[in-house]
Amino acid sequence: MLSKVARYIGKHKLLNLSELYIVALSGGADSVALLLLLDEMGYKVHAAHCNFHLRGAESDRDEAFCEQLCRDKNIPFHRAHFDTREYAELHKVSTEMAARELRYHWFEQLREDIGATGICVAHHRDDSVETVILNMARGTGVRGLTGIRPRNGYILRPLLCVSRAEIEDFLAQRGQKYVTDSTNLEDEATRNKVRHHIIPELQQLNSKALENIQRMTERMAAVEALLDDYKQKSVRVEADRTVIRKTDVLSDYLLYELLADYGFNSVQAVQICASMCADSIGSIFSSADYDLLVDRECLLIEPHLEPMKPLVIPETGVYVLDEEHKIRVESGDFPVSKDPYVATLDASKVNFPLTVRRVEEGDWMVPYGMKGRKLLSDLMTDMKLSIFDKRKQLVIIDNQGIIIWAIGLRVSQNVAIPSAESTPSILRVFFS
């Protein structure tokens, strides 16, 4: 047992003999074995016990047992008491979730207070297998088949290489007692149903079923690493936009892996793939925080567009449009600009106040060089703007509601300057 756990710790680089670690100690067989193993292997450990006051006298019994065990082993002992039911009611979560949140929040506070490198928890191989079975029942992809990870930030799991039976044998050999949480014997929790009924049936089918499933999780972890590499190569982030080339979407499942971080689910991935196959350019799909556009060559992903309050410009000066952009308006004798984000206009034809807003349905202008009106939607289509770019397009209108500049695209014929010599006063507008 010692050598098996030591090899696992070394393989995953979980612990260092020169560092201090916290062991989450409930008093059950798993956590007691973890505490003894790490202590015998020479690691510097402190024990941390949570009393959630959910099982009456049994909760106090567990605390007393843990305290006595640490006193016998000369291991520093920390404890915390929680009113778990009150927390659950206040935060509108289950008591199980409340206990989890309270436990890990306190563990992290304690870790910082005593300068510990990590928090060791006693999940073992059987826990990982149960997690995989639950994920399969709920529906999962590769990530859900990797089981419990040996490391998750500061949370370390040195016992994932051993079974519950091995843990019990280890404690029996040392004559070490432990306590049993009576709720673990009940079938009310879904995980307990898997533990008490499904796992034994699997072992009836194959005595090495759990061992084989654990090996599968290790293979799936390698597959997940390949997927992560695929995602890095296929997903390109440009400012606030994510771009995925259509040619990189090889299946709806791979697309789901690319989109999962943006809140899109597997059903949407199938729908998006169907939209791509049907060449439905312009289709938009939404998750809780993002919109996805099926564009010509790519899939474009952006955060939901927040409403914009129009900016009124009463006179020349510098105006803040938002956290990233400013508008500067100045008059004088300037050369005609060729920069799409600097407009030089005939000051005598510009009527203040000006207003900066997003383009709206039905907006039109007379672009410089043309005699007739043109809908801005048609102008933007001619310039091959995506729907995302179209909906963010800014325009400046004068006090008559006439669009004098579609920022970055065209100025209006009404206020354009045909030549610098013919205009005594120029109004220059910078967008930055």
XYZ file of N, CA and C in Angstrom, residues 7 33 38 63 81 83 112-113 130 156 201 221 242 262 268-269 281 284 317 338 376 397 401 408:
72
model
N 4.318 5.591 -5.406
C 4.534 5.633 -6.867
C 3.530 6.578 -7.525
N -7.006 6.449 6.659
C -5.909 5.789 5.946
C -4.998 6.821 5.297
N 0.326 9.229 4.841
C 1.195 10.389 4.635
C 2.111 10.605 5.832
N -16.102 13.989 15.455
C -15.143 15.025 15.826
C -14.238 14.554 16.963
N -16.910 24.318 13.030
C -18.313 23.962 13.226
C -19.163 24.827 12.292
N -23.292 25.674 10.801
C -24.743 25.486 10.791
C -25.124 25.280 9.324
N -4.164 28.954 3.642
C -3.466 30.236 3.595
C -2.947 30.632 4.977
N -3.737 30.362 6.006
C -3.362 30.773 7.367
C -2.102 30.057 7.861
N -17.319 5.416 -9.536
C -18.706 5.833 -9.305
C -19.017 7.124 -10.049
N -5.538 17.913 -3.656
C -4.691 16.786 -4.068
C -5.343 15.478 -3.632
N -22.939 -5.461 -9.036
C -23.351 -6.167 -10.254
C -22.218 -6.187 -11.283
N -8.134 10.370 -20.134
C -7.376 11.572 -19.771
C -6.375 11.905 -20.874
N -14.208 35.184 -30.750
C -13.573 33.887 -30.968
C -13.941 33.395 -32.357
N -17.909 28.027 -23.765
C -18.733 29.213 -23.993
C -20.199 28.971 -23.615
N -27.139 21.891 -28.986
C -26.847 23.046 -29.840
C -25.724 22.731 -30.817
N -24.732 21.947 -30.374
C -23.629 21.585 -31.271
C -24.158 20.824 -32.483
N -25.841 30.520 -43.805
C -25.042 31.667 -43.381
C -25.944 32.702 -42.711
N -27.844 32.383 -36.067
C -27.280 32.756 -34.773
C -27.817 31.819 -33.697
N -14.911 69.012 -29.096
C -14.348 68.552 -27.837
C -14.076 67.060 -27.888
N -7.773 60.233 -45.268
C -7.991 58.954 -45.957
C -8.127 57.804 -44.956
N -28.135 51.345 -45.165
C -26.873 50.943 -44.543
C -26.739 49.430 -44.490
N -25.219 61.062 -36.398
C -26.309 61.786 -37.061
C -26.303 63.231 -36.577
N -31.370 64.417 -37.800
C -31.507 62.967 -37.899
C -30.865 62.386 -39.145
N -16.032 54.367 -39.919
C -15.182 53.333 -40.490
C -15.583 52.910 -41.888
